[in-house]
Amino acid sequence: MNNLQLITRNNASVMIQKRMKTGKRLHVILTTWKRDRKIEITQNGGNYQLNENGFKHFQASKLNQQKCISVLKERMNIEFPRSHQIYIAFK
């Protein structure tokens, strides 16, 4: 993965929301320091798809912006419970 940036877990949803509002095509990967768990968000037209691959495997598709952010926050609490900082990459 290229362009990994270390950020606080709470700041991840804010950064993704700002990127969603720009109107550019979105492809985001969130991962831990060990890179054994990840959450990936991709944009298909006006809808978003969220894939979780790590402790649990989860997939949600046809999400709008608000639902995508709420599902992301929920899945981050499950996937990164003790992580205060995570890596984020925008592709």
PDB file of N, CA, C and O in Angstrom, residues 7-88:
ATOM      1  N   ILE A   7      -2.979   8.288  11.530  1.00  0.00           N
ATOM      2  CA  ILE A   7      -3.915   9.266  12.090  1.00  0.00           C
ATOM      3  C   ILE A   7      -4.591   8.656  13.313  1.00  0.00           C
ATOM      4  O   ILE A   7      -4.511   7.449  13.537  1.00  0.00           O
ATOM      5  N   THR A   8      -5.285   9.491  14.088  1.00  0.00           N
ATOM      6  CA  THR A   8      -6.067   8.962  15.199  1.00  0.00           C
ATOM      7  C   THR A   8      -7.322   8.299  14.652  1.00  0.00           C
ATOM      8  O   THR A   8      -7.849   8.701  13.619  1.00  0.00           O
ATOM      9  N   ARG A   9      -7.795   7.305  15.360  1.00  0.00           N
ATOM     10  CA  ARG A   9      -8.967   6.559  14.898  1.00  0.00           C
ATOM     11  C   ARG A   9     -10.194   7.459  14.807  1.00  0.00           C
ATOM     12  O   ARG A   9     -11.001   7.337  13.887  1.00  0.00           O
ATOM     13  N   ASN A  10     -10.343   8.390  15.733  1.00  0.00           N
ATOM     14  CA  ASN A  10     -11.498   9.285  15.728  1.00  0.00           C
ATOM     15  C   ASN A  10     -11.477  10.247  14.544  1.00  0.00           C
ATOM     16  O   ASN A  10     -12.519  10.707  14.103  1.00  0.00           O
ATOM     17  N   ASN A  11     -10.306  10.550  14.038  1.00  0.00           N
ATOM     18  CA  ASN A  11     -10.167  11.493  12.932  1.00  0.00           C
ATOM     19  C   ASN A  11     -10.443  10.844  11.569  1.00  0.00           C
ATOM     20  O   ASN A  11     -10.668  11.540  10.589  1.00  0.00           O
ATOM     21  N   ALA A  12     -10.471   9.533  11.504  1.00  0.00           N
ATOM     22  CA  ALA A  12     -10.644   8.829  10.231  1.00  0.00           C
ATOM     23  C   ALA A  12     -11.983   9.149   9.580  1.00  0.00           C
ATOM     24  O   ALA A  12     -12.035   9.447   8.387  1.00  0.00           O
ATOM     25  N   SER A  13     -13.053   9.106  10.347  1.00  0.00           N
ATOM     26  CA  SER A  13     -14.372   9.361   9.752  1.00  0.00           C
ATOM     27  C   SER A  13     -14.495  10.798   9.266  1.00  0.00           C
ATOM     28  O   SER A  13     -15.128  11.055   8.241  1.00  0.00           O
ATOM     29  N   VAL A  14     -13.861  11.734   9.960  1.00  0.00           N
ATOM     30  CA  VAL A  14     -13.893  13.140   9.548  1.00  0.00           C
ATOM     31  C   VAL A  14     -13.166  13.317   8.216  1.00  0.00           C
ATOM     32  O   VAL A  14     -13.672  13.988   7.312  1.00  0.00           O
ATOM     33  N   MET A  15     -12.003  12.683   8.083  1.00  0.00           N
ATOM     34  CA  MET A  15     -11.238  12.790   6.840  1.00  0.00           C
ATOM     35  C   MET A  15     -12.007  12.172   5.666  1.00  0.00           C
ATOM     36  O   MET A  15     -12.014  12.719   4.560  1.00  0.00           O
ATOM     37  N   ILE A  16     -12.659  11.054   5.907  1.00  0.00           N
ATOM     38  CA  ILE A  16     -13.402  10.382   4.845  1.00  0.00           C
ATOM     39  C   ILE A  16     -14.617  11.206   4.440  1.00  0.00           C
ATOM     40  O   ILE A  16     -14.925  11.332   3.258  1.00  0.00           O
ATOM     41  N   GLN A  17     -15.306  11.810   5.407  1.00  0.00           N
ATOM     42  CA  GLN A  17     -16.453  12.669   5.091  1.00  0.00           C
ATOM     43  C   GLN A  17     -16.031  13.853   4.238  1.00  0.00           C
ATOM     44  O   GLN A  17     -16.715  14.212   3.277  1.00  0.00           O
ATOM     45  N   LYS A  18     -14.897  14.467   4.563  1.00  0.00           N
ATOM     46  CA  LYS A  18     -14.408  15.592   3.761  1.00  0.00           C
ATOM     47  C   LYS A  18     -14.098  15.145   2.341  1.00  0.00           C
ATOM     48  O   LYS A  18     -14.385  15.859   1.386  1.00  0.00           O
ATOM     49  N   ARG A  19     -13.520  13.968   2.184  1.00  0.00           N
ATOM     50  CA  ARG A  19     -13.184  13.459   0.859  1.00  0.00           C
ATOM     51  C   ARG A  19     -14.455  13.135   0.072  1.00  0.00           C
ATOM     52  O   ARG A  19     -14.516  13.337  -1.132  1.00  0.00           O
ATOM     53  N   MET A  20     -15.490  12.657   0.752  1.00  0.00           N
ATOM     54  CA  MET A  20     -16.764  12.358   0.085  1.00  0.00           C
ATOM     55  C   MET A  20     -17.405  13.622  -0.476  1.00  0.00           C
ATOM     56  O   MET A  20     -18.007  13.598  -1.541  1.00  0.00           O
ATOM     57  N   LYS A  21     -17.275  14.729   0.238  1.00  0.00           N
ATOM     58  CA  LYS A  21     -17.903  15.979  -0.176  1.00  0.00           C
ATOM     59  C   LYS A  21     -17.225  16.620  -1.378  1.00  0.00           C
ATOM     60  O   LYS A  21     -17.819  17.458  -2.039  1.00  0.00           O
ATOM     61  N   THR A  22     -15.987  16.211  -1.691  1.00  0.00           N
ATOM     62  CA  THR A  22     -15.294  16.802  -2.838  1.00  0.00           C
ATOM     63  C   THR A  22     -15.878  16.322  -4.156  1.00  0.00           C
ATOM     64  O   THR A  22     -15.696  16.976  -5.176  1.00  0.00           O
ATOM     65  N   GLY A  23     -16.554  15.184  -4.137  1.00  0.00           N
ATOM     66  CA  GLY A  23     -17.156  14.670  -5.360  1.00  0.00           C
ATOM     67  C   GLY A  23     -16.232  13.791  -6.178  1.00  0.00           C
ATOM     68  O   GLY A  23     -16.625  13.236  -7.189  1.00  0.00           O
ATOM     69  N   LYS A  24     -14.981  13.648  -5.746  1.00  0.00           N
ATOM     70  CA  LYS A  24     -14.046  12.775  -6.447  1.00  0.00           C
ATOM     71  C   LYS A  24     -14.384  11.317  -6.137  1.00  0.00           C
ATOM     72  O   LYS A  24     -15.009  11.008  -5.128  1.00  0.00           O
ATOM     73  N   ARG A  25     -13.950  10.443  -7.012  1.00  0.00           N
ATOM     74  CA  ARG A  25     -14.147   9.012  -6.784  1.00  0.00           C
ATOM     75  C   ARG A  25     -13.367   8.613  -5.528  1.00  0.00           C
ATOM     76  O   ARG A  25     -12.226   9.008  -5.339  1.00  0.00           O
ATOM     77  N   LEU A  26     -13.970   7.797  -4.687  1.00  0.00           N
ATOM     78  CA  LEU A  26     -13.394   7.475  -3.383  1.00  0.00           C
ATOM     79  C   LEU A  26     -12.949   6.021  -3.323  1.00  0.00           C
ATOM     80  O   LEU A  26     -13.679   5.120  -3.732  1.00  0.00           O
ATOM     81  N   HIS A  27     -11.731   5.813  -2.829  1.00  0.00           N
ATOM     82  CA  HIS A  27     -11.221   4.482  -2.519  1.00  0.00           C
ATOM     83  C   HIS A  27     -10.294   4.655  -1.312  1.00  0.00           C
ATOM     84  O   HIS A  27      -9.226   5.237  -1.430  1.00  0.00           O
ATOM     85  N   VAL A  28     -10.741   4.153  -0.161  1.00  0.00           N
ATOM     86  CA  VAL A  28     -10.024   4.352   1.098  1.00  0.00           C
ATOM     87  C   VAL A  28      -9.729   3.007   1.731  1.00  0.00           C
ATOM     88  O   VAL A  28     -10.577   2.109   1.715  1.00  0.00           O
ATOM     89  N   ILE A  29      -8.535   2.890   2.312  1.00  0.00           N
ATOM     90  CA  ILE A  29      -8.175   1.694   3.064  1.00  0.00           C
ATOM     91  C   ILE A  29      -7.731   2.132   4.457  1.00  0.00           C
ATOM     92  O   ILE A  29      -6.869   2.992   4.593  1.00  0.00           O
ATOM     93  N   LEU A  30      -8.334   1.533   5.473  1.00  0.00           N
ATOM     94  CA  LEU A  30      -7.957   1.746   6.869  1.00  0.00           C
ATOM     95  C   LEU A  30      -7.354   0.453   7.386  1.00  0.00           C
ATOM     96  O   LEU A  30      -7.941  -0.617   7.205  1.00  0.00           O
ATOM     97  N   THR A  31      -6.204   0.536   8.038  1.00  0.00           N
ATOM     98  CA  THR A  31      -5.550  -0.677   8.517  1.00  0.00           C
ATOM     99  C   THR A  31      -4.823  -0.405   9.829  1.00  0.00           C
ATOM    100  O   THR A  31      -4.585   0.747  10.193  1.00  0.00           O
ATOM    101  N   THR A  32      -4.461  -1.477  10.528  1.00  0.00           N
ATOM    102  CA  THR A  32      -3.738  -1.360  11.792  1.00  0.00           C
ATOM    103  C   THR A  32      -2.241  -1.312  11.536  1.00  0.00           C
ATOM    104  O   THR A  32      -1.777  -1.470  10.408  1.00  0.00           O
ATOM    105  N   TRP A  33      -1.488  -1.145  12.604  1.00  0.00           N
ATOM    106  CA  TRP A  33      -0.044  -1.093  12.501  1.00  0.00           C
ATOM    107  C   TRP A  33       0.503  -2.400  11.944  1.00  0.00           C
ATOM    108  O   TRP A  33       1.405  -2.413  11.121  1.00  0.00           O
ATOM    109  N   LYS A  34      -0.053  -3.530  12.380  1.00  0.00           N
ATOM    110  CA  LYS A  34       0.414  -4.838  11.902  1.00  0.00           C
ATOM    111  C   LYS A  34      -0.118  -5.174  10.514  1.00  0.00           C
ATOM    112  O   LYS A  34       0.333  -6.126   9.893  1.00  0.00           O
ATOM    113  N   ARG A  35      -1.098  -4.430  10.052  1.00  0.00           N
ATOM    114  CA  ARG A  35      -1.727  -4.607   8.741  1.00  0.00           C
ATOM    115  C   ARG A  35      -2.380  -5.984   8.588  1.00  0.00           C
ATOM    116  O   ARG A  35      -2.458  -6.530   7.505  1.00  0.00           O
ATOM    117  N   ASP A  36      -2.843  -6.542   9.719  1.00  0.00           N
ATOM    118  CA  ASP A  36      -3.535  -7.818   9.653  1.00  0.00           C
ATOM    119  C   ASP A  36      -5.054  -7.649   9.589  1.00  0.00           C
ATOM    120  O   ASP A  36      -5.775  -8.601   9.344  1.00  0.00           O
ATOM    121  N   ARG A  37      -5.519  -6.429   9.796  1.00  0.00           N
ATOM    122  CA  ARG A  37      -6.944  -6.125   9.713  1.00  0.00           C
ATOM    123  C   ARG A  37      -7.122  -4.884   8.856  1.00  0.00           C
ATOM    124  O   ARG A  37      -6.316  -3.968   8.932  1.00  0.00           O
ATOM    125  N   LYS A  38      -8.199  -4.869   8.067  1.00  0.00           N
ATOM    126  CA  LYS A  38      -8.418  -3.668   7.260  1.00  0.00           C
ATOM    127  C   LYS A  38      -9.897  -3.478   6.954  1.00  0.00           C
ATOM    128  O   LYS A  38     -10.674  -4.426   6.937  1.00  0.00           O
ATOM    129  N   ILE A  39     -10.239  -2.218   6.716  1.00  0.00           N
ATOM    130  CA  ILE A  39     -11.560  -1.823   6.253  1.00  0.00           C
ATOM    131  C   ILE A  39     -11.341  -1.025   4.980  1.00  0.00           C
ATOM    132  O   ILE A  39     -10.514  -0.119   4.945  1.00  0.00           O
ATOM    133  N   GLU A  40     -12.074  -1.372   3.946  1.00  0.00           N
ATOM    134  CA  GLU A  40     -11.914  -0.715   2.648  1.00  0.00           C
ATOM    135  C   GLU A  40     -13.260  -0.152   2.190  1.00  0.00           C
ATOM    136  O   GLU A  40     -14.275  -0.832   2.258  1.00  0.00           O
ATOM    137  N   ILE A  41     -13.238   1.102   1.745  1.00  0.00           N
ATOM    138  CA  ILE A  41     -14.443   1.756   1.234  1.00  0.00           C
ATOM    139  C   ILE A  41     -14.187   2.133  -0.218  1.00  0.00           C
ATOM    140  O   ILE A  41     -13.176   2.769  -0.529  1.00  0.00           O
ATOM    141  N   THR A  42     -15.103   1.734  -1.092  1.00  0.00           N
ATOM    142  CA  THR A  42     -15.015   2.108  -2.506  1.00  0.00           C
ATOM    143  C   THR A  42     -16.331   2.741  -2.929  1.00  0.00           C
ATOM    144  O   THR A  42     -17.375   2.472  -2.350  1.00  0.00           O
ATOM    145  N   GLN A  43     -16.243   3.582  -3.935  1.00  0.00           N
ATOM    146  CA  GLN A  43     -17.426   4.271  -4.439  1.00  0.00           C
ATOM    147  C   GLN A  43     -17.794   3.700  -5.798  1.00  0.00           C
ATOM    148  O   GLN A  43     -16.951   3.597  -6.683  1.00  0.00           O
ATOM    149  N   ASN A  44     -19.057   3.333  -5.935  1.00  0.00           N
ATOM    150  CA  ASN A  44     -19.590   2.853  -7.207  1.00  0.00           C
ATOM    151  C   ASN A  44     -20.716   3.786  -7.608  1.00  0.00           C
ATOM    152  O   ASN A  44     -21.827   3.656  -7.115  1.00  0.00           O
ATOM    153  N   GLY A  45     -20.442   4.721  -8.488  1.00  0.00           N
ATOM    154  CA  GLY A  45     -21.440   5.723  -8.859  1.00  0.00           C
ATOM    155  C   GLY A  45     -21.738   6.614  -7.663  1.00  0.00           C
ATOM    156  O   GLY A  45     -20.851   7.214  -7.101  1.00  0.00           O
ATOM    157  N   GLY A  46     -22.988   6.666  -7.250  1.00  0.00           N
ATOM    158  CA  GLY A  46     -23.366   7.469  -6.092  1.00  0.00           C
ATOM    159  C   GLY A  46     -23.423   6.674  -4.811  1.00  0.00           C
ATOM    160  O   GLY A  46     -23.662   7.219  -3.734  1.00  0.00           O
ATOM    161  N   ASN A  47     -23.188   5.363  -4.881  1.00  0.00           N
ATOM    162  CA  ASN A  47     -23.253   4.505  -3.711  1.00  0.00           C
ATOM    163  C   ASN A  47     -21.861   4.114  -3.245  1.00  0.00           C
ATOM    164  O   ASN A  47     -20.898   4.154  -4.004  1.00  0.00           O
ATOM    165  N   TYR A  48     -21.774   3.693  -1.989  1.00  0.00           N
ATOM    166  CA  TYR A  48     -20.507   3.282  -1.401  1.00  0.00           C
ATOM    167  C   TYR A  48     -20.595   1.824  -0.977  1.00  0.00           C
ATOM    168  O   TYR A  48     -21.660   1.333  -0.627  1.00  0.00           O
ATOM    169  N   GLN A  49     -19.450   1.160  -1.002  1.00  0.00           N
ATOM    170  CA  GLN A  49     -19.364  -0.231  -0.568  1.00  0.00           C
ATOM    171  C   GLN A  49     -18.281  -0.319   0.496  1.00  0.00           C
ATOM    172  O   GLN A  49     -17.187   0.219   0.325  1.00  0.00           O
ATOM    173  N   LEU A  50     -18.571  -1.007   1.597  1.00  0.00           N
ATOM    174  CA  LEU A  50     -17.630  -1.163   2.694  1.00  0.00           C
ATOM    175  C   LEU A  50     -17.311  -2.641   2.853  1.00  0.00           C
ATOM    176  O   LEU A  50     -18.224  -3.466   2.944  1.00  0.00           O
ATOM    177  N   ASN A  51     -16.023  -2.972   2.861  1.00  0.00           N
ATOM    178  CA  ASN A  51     -15.556  -4.344   3.058  1.00  0.00           C
ATOM    179  C   ASN A  51     -14.662  -4.388   4.281  1.00  0.00           C
ATOM    180  O   ASN A  51     -13.719  -3.591   4.384  1.00  0.00           O
ATOM    181  N   GLU A  52     -14.937  -5.314   5.168  1.00  0.00           N
ATOM    182  CA  GLU A  52     -14.122  -5.505   6.366  1.00  0.00           C
ATOM    183  C   GLU A  52     -13.442  -6.860   6.255  1.00  0.00           C
ATOM    184  O   GLU A  52     -14.089  -7.871   5.978  1.00  0.00           O
ATOM    185  N   ASN A  53     -12.135  -6.884   6.462  1.00  0.00           N
ATOM    186  CA  ASN A  53     -11.369  -8.115   6.368  1.00  0.00           C
ATOM    187  C   ASN A  53     -10.380  -8.145   7.517  1.00  0.00           C
ATOM    188  O   ASN A  53      -9.417  -7.407   7.529  1.00  0.00           O
ATOM    189  N   GLY A  54     -10.646  -8.976   8.505  1.00  0.00           N
ATOM    190  CA  GLY A  54      -9.767  -9.054   9.660  1.00  0.00           C
ATOM    191  C   GLY A  54     -10.338  -9.987  10.693  1.00  0.00           C
ATOM    192  O   GLY A  54     -10.566 -11.164  10.422  1.00  0.00           O
ATOM    193  N   PHE A  55     -10.598  -9.471  11.889  1.00  0.00           N
ATOM    194  CA  PHE A  55     -11.174 -10.283  12.963  1.00  0.00           C
ATOM    195  C   PHE A  55     -12.514 -10.854  12.527  1.00  0.00           C
ATOM    196  O   PHE A  55     -12.820 -12.008  12.748  1.00  0.00           O
ATOM    197  N   LYS A  56     -13.319 -10.024  11.905  1.00  0.00           N
ATOM    198  CA  LYS A  56     -14.576 -10.469  11.327  1.00  0.00           C
ATOM    199  C   LYS A  56     -14.579 -10.087   9.852  1.00  0.00           C
ATOM    200  O   LYS A  56     -13.861  -9.195   9.431  1.00  0.00           O
ATOM    201  N   HIS A  57     -15.387 -10.757   9.075  1.00  0.00           N
ATOM    202  CA  HIS A  57     -15.544 -10.434   7.659  1.00  0.00           C
ATOM    203  C   HIS A  57     -16.952  -9.905   7.467  1.00  0.00           C
ATOM    204  O   HIS A  57     -17.926 -10.548   7.843  1.00  0.00           O
ATOM    205  N   PHE A  58     -17.029  -8.718   6.880  1.00  0.00           N
ATOM    206  CA  PHE A  58     -18.310  -8.042   6.736  1.00  0.00           C
ATOM    207  C   PHE A  58     -18.299  -7.289   5.423  1.00  0.00           C
ATOM    208  O   PHE A  58     -17.268  -6.764   5.006  1.00  0.00           O
ATOM    209  N   GLN A  59     -19.452  -7.227   4.777  1.00  0.00           N
ATOM    210  CA  GLN A  59     -19.562  -6.473   3.534  1.00  0.00           C
ATOM    211  C   GLN A  59     -20.920  -5.787   3.504  1.00  0.00           C
ATOM    212  O   GLN A  59     -21.941  -6.399   3.795  1.00  0.00           O
ATOM    213  N   ALA A  60     -20.914  -4.502   3.163  1.00  0.00           N
ATOM    214  CA  ALA A  60     -22.144  -3.734   2.993  1.00  0.00           C
ATOM    215  C   ALA A  60     -22.028  -2.964   1.687  1.00  0.00           C
ATOM    216  O   ALA A  60     -20.985  -2.399   1.384  1.00  0.00           O
ATOM    217  N   SER A  61     -23.109  -2.957   0.913  1.00  0.00           N
ATOM    218  CA  SER A  61     -23.079  -2.250  -0.361  1.00  0.00           C
ATOM    219  C   SER A  61     -24.323  -1.388  -0.499  1.00  0.00           C
ATOM    220  O   SER A  61     -25.262  -1.494   0.286  1.00  0.00           O
ATOM    221  N   LYS A  62     -24.306  -0.535  -1.523  1.00  0.00           N
ATOM    222  CA  LYS A  62     -25.395   0.397  -1.816  1.00  0.00           C
ATOM    223  C   LYS A  62     -25.701   1.306  -0.626  1.00  0.00           C
ATOM    224  O   LYS A  62     -26.847   1.492  -0.242  1.00  0.00           O
ATOM    225  N   LEU A  63     -24.638   1.863  -0.047  1.00  0.00           N
ATOM    226  CA  LEU A  63     -24.771   2.774   1.094  1.00  0.00           C
ATOM    227  C   LEU A  63     -24.692   4.216   0.621  1.00  0.00           C
ATOM    228  O   LEU A  63     -23.909   4.535  -0.267  1.00  0.00           O
ATOM    229  N   ASN A  64     -25.491   5.099   1.236  1.00  0.00           N
ATOM    230  CA  ASN A  64     -25.318   6.523   0.973  1.00  0.00           C
ATOM    231  C   ASN A  64     -24.226   7.045   1.908  1.00  0.00           C
ATOM    232  O   ASN A  64     -23.683   6.290   2.722  1.00  0.00           O
ATOM    233  N   GLN A  65     -23.897   8.334   1.827  1.00  0.00           N
ATOM    234  CA  GLN A  65     -22.796   8.883   2.623  1.00  0.00           C
ATOM    235  C   GLN A  65     -23.016   8.718   4.116  1.00  0.00           C
ATOM    236  O   GLN A  65     -22.122   8.271   4.833  1.00  0.00           O
ATOM    237  N   GLN A  66     -24.193   9.091   4.594  1.00  0.00           N
ATOM    238  CA  GLN A  66     -24.462   9.040   6.031  1.00  0.00           C
ATOM    239  C   GLN A  66     -24.423   7.617   6.559  1.00  0.00           C
ATOM    240  O   GLN A  66     -23.842   7.344   7.610  1.00  0.00           O
ATOM    241  N   LYS A  67     -25.039   6.694   5.840  1.00  0.00           N
ATOM    242  CA  LYS A  67     -25.070   5.300   6.278  1.00  0.00           C
ATOM    243  C   LYS A  67     -23.673   4.698   6.231  1.00  0.00           C
ATOM    244  O   LYS A  67     -23.292   3.919   7.118  1.00  0.00           O
ATOM    245  N   CYS A  68     -22.880   5.069   5.235  1.00  0.00           N
ATOM    246  CA  CYS A  68     -21.519   4.568   5.113  1.00  0.00           C
ATOM    247  C   CYS A  68     -20.677   4.992   6.317  1.00  0.00           C
ATOM    248  O   CYS A  68     -19.949   4.177   6.883  1.00  0.00           O
ATOM    249  N   ILE A  69     -20.789   6.247   6.722  1.00  0.00           N
ATOM    250  CA  ILE A  69     -20.020   6.739   7.869  1.00  0.00           C
ATOM    251  C   ILE A  69     -20.478   6.060   9.151  1.00  0.00           C
ATOM    252  O   ILE A  69     -19.649   5.686   9.993  1.00  0.00           O
ATOM    253  N   SER A  70     -21.773   5.866   9.330  1.00  0.00           N
ATOM    254  CA  SER A  70     -22.254   5.222  10.558  1.00  0.00           C
ATOM    255  C   SER A  70     -21.824   3.755  10.614  1.00  0.00           C
ATOM    256  O   SER A  70     -21.418   3.268  11.670  1.00  0.00           O
ATOM    257  N   VAL A  71     -21.860   3.057   9.484  1.00  0.00           N
ATOM    258  CA  VAL A  71     -21.394   1.671   9.455  1.00  0.00           C
ATOM    259  C   VAL A  71     -19.887   1.621   9.682  1.00  0.00           C
ATOM    260  O   VAL A  71     -19.380   0.745  10.391  1.00  0.00           O
ATOM    261  N   LEU A  72     -19.154   2.573   9.128  1.00  0.00           N
ATOM    262  CA  LEU A  72     -17.705   2.636   9.318  1.00  0.00           C
ATOM    263  C   LEU A  72     -17.356   2.783  10.797  1.00  0.00           C
ATOM    264  O   LEU A  72     -16.498   2.063  11.314  1.00  0.00           O
ATOM    265  N   LYS A  73     -18.013   3.692  11.491  1.00  0.00           N
ATOM    266  CA  LYS A  73     -17.734   3.899  12.914  1.00  0.00           C
ATOM    267  C   LYS A  73     -18.024   2.635  13.720  1.00  0.00           C
ATOM    268  O   LYS A  73     -17.256   2.260  14.610  1.00  0.00           O
ATOM    269  N   GLU A  74     -19.119   1.983  13.386  1.00  0.00           N
ATOM    270  CA  GLU A  74     -19.498   0.746  14.074  1.00  0.00           C
ATOM    271  C   GLU A  74     -18.460  -0.354  13.840  1.00  0.00           C
ATOM    272  O   GLU A  74     -18.047  -1.044  14.773  1.00  0.00           O
ATOM    273  N   ARG A  75     -18.027  -0.505  12.581  1.00  0.00           N
ATOM    274  CA  ARG A  75     -17.070  -1.559  12.249  1.00  0.00           C
ATOM    275  C   ARG A  75     -15.671  -1.251  12.787  1.00  0.00           C
ATOM    276  O   ARG A  75     -14.920  -2.165  13.113  1.00  0.00           O
ATOM    277  N   MET A  76     -15.291   0.031  12.889  1.00  0.00           N
ATOM    278  CA  MET A  76     -13.993   0.385  13.462  1.00  0.00           C
ATOM    279  C   MET A  76     -13.940   0.003  14.932  1.00  0.00           C
ATOM    280  O   MET A  76     -12.896  -0.420  15.426  1.00  0.00           O
ATOM    281  N   ASN A  77     -15.054   0.158  15.654  1.00  0.00           N
ATOM    282  CA  ASN A  77     -15.083  -0.237  17.060  1.00  0.00           C
ATOM    283  C   ASN A  77     -14.899  -1.742  17.218  1.00  0.00           C
ATOM    284  O   ASN A  77     -14.324  -2.198  18.205  1.00  0.00           O
ATOM    285  N   ILE A  78     -15.376  -2.509  16.251  1.00  0.00           N
ATOM    286  CA  ILE A  78     -15.213  -3.963  16.297  1.00  0.00           C
ATOM    287  C   ILE A  78     -13.815  -4.362  15.840  1.00  0.00           C
ATOM    288  O   ILE A  78     -13.146  -5.182  16.471  1.00  0.00           O
ATOM    289  N   GLU A  79     -13.359  -3.778  14.757  1.00  0.00           N
ATOM    290  CA  GLU A  79     -12.108  -4.194  14.130  1.00  0.00           C
ATOM    291  C   GLU A  79     -10.866  -3.623  14.824  1.00  0.00           C
ATOM    292  O   GLU A  79      -9.832  -4.279  14.884  1.00  0.00           O
ATOM    293  N   PHE A  80     -10.950  -2.400  15.314  1.00  0.00           N
ATOM    294  CA  PHE A  80      -9.803  -1.740  15.953  1.00  0.00           C
ATOM    295  C   PHE A  80     -10.166  -1.333  17.389  1.00  0.00           C
ATOM    296  O   PHE A  80     -10.143  -0.147  17.718  1.00  0.00           O
ATOM    297  N   PRO A  81     -10.505  -2.262  18.280  1.00  0.00           N
ATOM    298  CA  PRO A  81     -11.038  -1.882  19.592  1.00  0.00           C
ATOM    299  C   PRO A  81     -10.035  -1.165  20.495  1.00  0.00           C
ATOM    300  O   PRO A  81     -10.411  -0.261  21.234  1.00  0.00           O
ATOM    301  N   ARG A  82      -8.771  -1.537  20.442  1.00  0.00           N
ATOM    302  CA  ARG A  82      -7.783  -0.925  21.329  1.00  0.00           C
ATOM    303  C   ARG A  82      -6.793  -0.028  20.593  1.00  0.00           C
ATOM    304  O   ARG A  82      -5.843   0.454  21.183  1.00  0.00           O
ATOM    305  N   SER A  83      -7.015   0.179  19.317  1.00  0.00           N
ATOM    306  CA  SER A  83      -6.112   1.021  18.528  1.00  0.00           C
ATOM    307  C   SER A  83      -6.528   2.482  18.658  1.00  0.00           C
ATOM    308  O   SER A  83      -7.673   2.822  18.408  1.00  0.00           O
ATOM    309  N   HIS A  84      -5.576   3.308  19.058  1.00  0.00           N
ATOM    310  CA  HIS A  84      -5.833   4.741  19.112  1.00  0.00           C
ATOM    311  C   HIS A  84      -5.408   5.407  17.811  1.00  0.00           C
ATOM    312  O   HIS A  84      -5.916   6.464  17.458  1.00  0.00           O
ATOM    313  N   GLN A  85      -4.469   4.779  17.117  1.00  0.00           N
ATOM    314  CA  GLN A  85      -4.008   5.302  15.839  1.00  0.00           C
ATOM    315  C   GLN A  85      -4.099   4.202  14.798  1.00  0.00           C
ATOM    316  O   GLN A  85      -3.828   3.034  15.077  1.00  0.00           O
ATOM    317  N   ILE A  86      -4.491   4.593  13.588  1.00  0.00           N
ATOM    318  CA  ILE A  86      -4.599   3.653  12.478  1.00  0.00           C
ATOM    319  C   ILE A  86      -3.972   4.292  11.236  1.00  0.00           C
ATOM    320  O   ILE A  86      -3.751   5.490  11.192  1.00  0.00           O
ATOM    321  N   TYR A  87      -3.713   3.465  10.249  1.00  0.00           N
ATOM    322  CA  TYR A  87      -3.185   3.955   8.980  1.00  0.00           C
ATOM    323  C   TYR A  87      -4.352   4.121   8.004  1.00  0.00           C
ATOM    324  O   TYR A  87      -5.263   3.301   7.958  1.00  0.00           O
ATOM    325  N   ILE A  88      -4.279   5.202   7.217  1.00  0.00           N
ATOM    326  CA  ILE A  88      -5.286   5.464   6.196  1.00  0.00           C
ATOM    327  C   ILE A  88      -4.564   5.716   4.877  1.00  0.00           C
ATOM    328  O   ILE A  88      -3.497   6.335   4.859  1.00  0.00           O
TER     329      ILE A  88
END
